[in-house]
PDB file of C-alpha atoms in Angstrom:
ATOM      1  CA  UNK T 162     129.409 173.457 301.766  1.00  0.00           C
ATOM      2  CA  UNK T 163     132.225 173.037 304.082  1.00  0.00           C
ATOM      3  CA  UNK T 164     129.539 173.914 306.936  1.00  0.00           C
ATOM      4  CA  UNK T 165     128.188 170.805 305.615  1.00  0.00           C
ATOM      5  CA  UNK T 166     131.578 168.687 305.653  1.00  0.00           C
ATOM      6  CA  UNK T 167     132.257 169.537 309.215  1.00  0.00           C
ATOM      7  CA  UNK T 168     129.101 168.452 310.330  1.00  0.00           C
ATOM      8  CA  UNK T 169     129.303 164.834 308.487  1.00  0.00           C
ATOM      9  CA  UNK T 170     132.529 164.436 309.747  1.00  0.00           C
ATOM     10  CA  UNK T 171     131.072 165.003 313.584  1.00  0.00           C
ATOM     11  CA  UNK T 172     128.523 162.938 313.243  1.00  0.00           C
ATOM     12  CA  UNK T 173     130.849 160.094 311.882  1.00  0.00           C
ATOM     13  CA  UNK T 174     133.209 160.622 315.080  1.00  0.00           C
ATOM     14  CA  UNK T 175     130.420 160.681 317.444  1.00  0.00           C
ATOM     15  CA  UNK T 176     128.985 157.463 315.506  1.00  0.00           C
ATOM     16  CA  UNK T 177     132.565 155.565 315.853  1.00  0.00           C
ATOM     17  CA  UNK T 178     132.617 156.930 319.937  1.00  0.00           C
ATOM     18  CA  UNK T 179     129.446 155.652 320.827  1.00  0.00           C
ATOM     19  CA  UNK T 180     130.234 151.946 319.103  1.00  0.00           C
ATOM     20  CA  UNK T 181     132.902 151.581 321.802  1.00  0.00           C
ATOM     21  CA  UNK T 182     130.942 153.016 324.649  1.00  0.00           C
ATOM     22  CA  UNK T 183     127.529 150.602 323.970  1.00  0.00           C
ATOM     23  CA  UNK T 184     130.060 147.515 323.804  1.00  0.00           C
ATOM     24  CA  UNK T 185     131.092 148.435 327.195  1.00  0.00           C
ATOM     25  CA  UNK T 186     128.125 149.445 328.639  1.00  0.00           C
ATOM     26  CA  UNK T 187     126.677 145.902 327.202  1.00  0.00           C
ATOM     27  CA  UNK T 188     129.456 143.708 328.490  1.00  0.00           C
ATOM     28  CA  UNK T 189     129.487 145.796 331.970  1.00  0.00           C
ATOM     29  CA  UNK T 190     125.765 144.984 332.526  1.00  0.00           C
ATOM     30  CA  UNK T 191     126.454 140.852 333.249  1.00  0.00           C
ATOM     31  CA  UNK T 192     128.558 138.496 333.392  1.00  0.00           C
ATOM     32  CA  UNK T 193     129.696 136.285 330.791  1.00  0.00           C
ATOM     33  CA  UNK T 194     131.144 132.877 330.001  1.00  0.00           C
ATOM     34  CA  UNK T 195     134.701 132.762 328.342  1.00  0.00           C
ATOM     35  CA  UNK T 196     135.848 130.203 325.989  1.00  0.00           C
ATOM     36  CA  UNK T 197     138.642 130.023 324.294  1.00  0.00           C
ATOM     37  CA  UNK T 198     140.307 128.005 321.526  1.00  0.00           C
ATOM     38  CA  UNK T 199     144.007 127.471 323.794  1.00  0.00           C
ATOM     39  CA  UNK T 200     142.431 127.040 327.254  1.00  0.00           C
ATOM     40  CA  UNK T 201     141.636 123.590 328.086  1.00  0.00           C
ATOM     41  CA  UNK T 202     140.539 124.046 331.135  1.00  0.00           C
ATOM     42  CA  UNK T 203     136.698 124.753 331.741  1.00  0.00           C
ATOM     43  CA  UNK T 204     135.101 128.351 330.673  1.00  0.00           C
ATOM     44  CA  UNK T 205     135.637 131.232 333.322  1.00  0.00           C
ATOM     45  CA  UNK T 206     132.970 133.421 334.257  1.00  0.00           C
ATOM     46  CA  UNK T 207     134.160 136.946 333.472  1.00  0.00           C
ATOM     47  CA  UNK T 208     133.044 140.078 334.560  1.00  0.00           C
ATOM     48  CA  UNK T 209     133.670 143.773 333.336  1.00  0.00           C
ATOM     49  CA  UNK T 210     133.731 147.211 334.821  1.00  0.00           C
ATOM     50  CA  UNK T 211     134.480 150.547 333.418  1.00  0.00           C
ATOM     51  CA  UNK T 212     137.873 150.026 333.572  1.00  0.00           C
ATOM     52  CA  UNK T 213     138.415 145.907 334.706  1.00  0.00           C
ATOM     53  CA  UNK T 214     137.384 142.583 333.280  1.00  0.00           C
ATOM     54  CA  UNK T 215     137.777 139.843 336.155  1.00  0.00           C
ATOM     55  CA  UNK T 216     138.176 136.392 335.083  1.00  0.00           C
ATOM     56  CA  UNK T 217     136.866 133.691 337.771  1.00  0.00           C
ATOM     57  CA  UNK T 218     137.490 130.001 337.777  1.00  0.00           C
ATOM     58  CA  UNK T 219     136.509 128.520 341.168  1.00  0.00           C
ATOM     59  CA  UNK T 220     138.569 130.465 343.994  1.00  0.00           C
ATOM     60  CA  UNK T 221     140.918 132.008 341.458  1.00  0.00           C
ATOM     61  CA  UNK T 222     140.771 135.336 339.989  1.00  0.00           C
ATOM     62  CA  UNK T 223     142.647 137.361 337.937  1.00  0.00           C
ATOM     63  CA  UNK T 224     142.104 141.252 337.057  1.00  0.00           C
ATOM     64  CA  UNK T 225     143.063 142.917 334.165  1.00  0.00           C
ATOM     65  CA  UNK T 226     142.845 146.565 333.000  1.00  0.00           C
ATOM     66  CA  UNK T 227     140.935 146.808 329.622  1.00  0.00           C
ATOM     67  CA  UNK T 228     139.106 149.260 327.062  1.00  0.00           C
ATOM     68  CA  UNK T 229     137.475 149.063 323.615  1.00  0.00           C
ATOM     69  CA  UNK T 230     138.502 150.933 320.676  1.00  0.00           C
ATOM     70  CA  UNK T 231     137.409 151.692 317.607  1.00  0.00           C
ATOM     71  CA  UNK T 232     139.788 151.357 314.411  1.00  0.00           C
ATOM     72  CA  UNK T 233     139.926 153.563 311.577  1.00  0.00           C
ATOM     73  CA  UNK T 234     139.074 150.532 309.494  1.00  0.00           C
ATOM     74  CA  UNK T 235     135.488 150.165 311.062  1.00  0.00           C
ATOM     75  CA  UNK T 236     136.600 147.063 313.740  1.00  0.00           C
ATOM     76  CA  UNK T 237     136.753 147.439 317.391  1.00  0.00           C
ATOM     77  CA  UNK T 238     139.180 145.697 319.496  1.00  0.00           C
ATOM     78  CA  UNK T 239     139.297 144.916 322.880  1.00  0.00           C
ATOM     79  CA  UNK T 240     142.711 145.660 324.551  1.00  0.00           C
ATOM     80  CA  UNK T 241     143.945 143.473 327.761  1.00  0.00           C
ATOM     81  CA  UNK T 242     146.374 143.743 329.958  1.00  0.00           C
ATOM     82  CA  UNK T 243     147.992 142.994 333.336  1.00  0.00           C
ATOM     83  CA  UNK T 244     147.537 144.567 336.338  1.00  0.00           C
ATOM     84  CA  UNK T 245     144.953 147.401 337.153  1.00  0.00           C
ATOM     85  CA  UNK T 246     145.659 149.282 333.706  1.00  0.00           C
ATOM     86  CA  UNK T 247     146.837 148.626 330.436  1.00  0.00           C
ATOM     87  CA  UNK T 248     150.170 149.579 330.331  1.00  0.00           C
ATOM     88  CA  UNK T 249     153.689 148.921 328.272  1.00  0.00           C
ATOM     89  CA  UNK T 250     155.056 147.244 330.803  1.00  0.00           C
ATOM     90  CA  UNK T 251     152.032 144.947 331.066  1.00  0.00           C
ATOM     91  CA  UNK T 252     151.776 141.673 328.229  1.00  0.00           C
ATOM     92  CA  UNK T 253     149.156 143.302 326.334  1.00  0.00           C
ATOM     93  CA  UNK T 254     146.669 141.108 324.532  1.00  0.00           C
ATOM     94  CA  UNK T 255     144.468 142.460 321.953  1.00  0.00           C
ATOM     95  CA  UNK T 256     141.352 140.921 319.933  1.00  0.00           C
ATOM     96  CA  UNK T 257     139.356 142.651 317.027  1.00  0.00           C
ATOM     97  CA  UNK T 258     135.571 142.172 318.499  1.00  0.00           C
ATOM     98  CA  UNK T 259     132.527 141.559 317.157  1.00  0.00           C
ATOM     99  CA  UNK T 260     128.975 140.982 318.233  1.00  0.00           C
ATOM    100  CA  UNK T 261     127.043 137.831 316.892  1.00  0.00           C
ATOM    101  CA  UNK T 262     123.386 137.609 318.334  1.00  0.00           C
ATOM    102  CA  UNK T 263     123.965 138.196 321.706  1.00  0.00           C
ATOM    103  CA  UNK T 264     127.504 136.750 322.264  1.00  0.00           C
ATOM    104  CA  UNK T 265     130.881 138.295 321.407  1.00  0.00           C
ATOM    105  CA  UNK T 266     133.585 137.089 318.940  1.00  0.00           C
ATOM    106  CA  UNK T 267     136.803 137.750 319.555  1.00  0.00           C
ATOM    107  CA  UNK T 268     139.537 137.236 317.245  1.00  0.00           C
ATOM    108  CA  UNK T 269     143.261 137.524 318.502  1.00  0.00           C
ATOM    109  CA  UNK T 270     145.525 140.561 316.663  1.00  0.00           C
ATOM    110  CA  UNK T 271     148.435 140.276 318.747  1.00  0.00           C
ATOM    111  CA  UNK T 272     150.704 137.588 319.245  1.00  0.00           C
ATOM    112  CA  UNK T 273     149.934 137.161 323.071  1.00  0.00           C
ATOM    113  CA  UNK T 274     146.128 136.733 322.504  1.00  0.00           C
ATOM    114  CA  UNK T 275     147.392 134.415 319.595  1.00  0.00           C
ATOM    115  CA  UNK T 276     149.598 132.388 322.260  1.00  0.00           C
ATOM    116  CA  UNK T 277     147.080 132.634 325.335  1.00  0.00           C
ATOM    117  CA  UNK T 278     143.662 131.975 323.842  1.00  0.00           C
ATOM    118  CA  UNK T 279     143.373 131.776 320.362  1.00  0.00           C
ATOM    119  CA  UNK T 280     139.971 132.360 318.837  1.00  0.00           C
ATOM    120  CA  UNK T 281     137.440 133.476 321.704  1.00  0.00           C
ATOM    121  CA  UNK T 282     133.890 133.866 322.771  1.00  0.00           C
ATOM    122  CA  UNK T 283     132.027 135.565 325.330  1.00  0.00           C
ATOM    123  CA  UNK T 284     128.278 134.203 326.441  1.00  0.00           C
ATOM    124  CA  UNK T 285     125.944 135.419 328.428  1.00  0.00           C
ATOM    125  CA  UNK T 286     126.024 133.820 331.966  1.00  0.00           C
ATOM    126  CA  UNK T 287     122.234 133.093 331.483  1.00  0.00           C
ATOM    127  CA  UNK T 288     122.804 131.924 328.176  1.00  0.00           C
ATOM    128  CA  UNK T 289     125.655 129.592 328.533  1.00  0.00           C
ATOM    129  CA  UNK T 290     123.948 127.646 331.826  1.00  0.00           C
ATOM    130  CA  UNK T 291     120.993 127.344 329.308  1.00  0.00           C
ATOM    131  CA  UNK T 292     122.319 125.157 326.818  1.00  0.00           C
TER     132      UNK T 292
END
């Protein structure tokens, strides 16, 4: 019986792991229109690497350090923040995400992401030019 605990329980943690990882993987393998409830300015094409999201509007960029996690409450949040990591020192924005057909939600948890963007959404490049 407790042979049969431990195993449930590793399955569950590799379950919650992988959620994080296929969001990544998915958001690395384009690039993606960001809108957002606070910016008034025109989307910004955005683009993700294993450890980056870039944010493009015309000749300006900024980088950001980033990674998903997954909460003990089911949710997965994407964590921002300045400069090539996210650090302490850096003003760290965070967003529960969530995907709805093939775009992303994202819904500010921290004050910053409250402040800077509000509610967001991520398209699909391809998607977006479509409409």
């Amino acid at each position: 019986m407790i042979y049969l605990k431990i195993f449930v329980m590793l399955v569950l943690l590799v379950n919650l792991a992988g959620c994080g990882a296929s969001i990544s993987k998915d958001l690395e393998s384009q690039k993606w229109e960001f809108t957002a409830q606070q910016v008034k300015q025109p989307p910004s094409t955005v683009m993700f690497d294993g450890k980056h999201v870039t944010f493009i509007k015309g000749d300006n960029c900024q980088t950001y350090g980033y990674k998903i996690k997954k909460k003990p409450n089911g949710s997965t949040q994407l964590i921002m923040g300045k400069k090539s990591g996210v650090s302490h020192r850096a003003p760290i924005k965070t967003f529960e995400i969530q995907k709805s057909a093939r775009s992303y939600k994202l819904k500010p948890t921290n004050k910053f992401a409250k402040h800077y963007y509000g509610e967001a959404k991520l398209v699909p490049l391809k998607d977006a030019n479509s409409e």
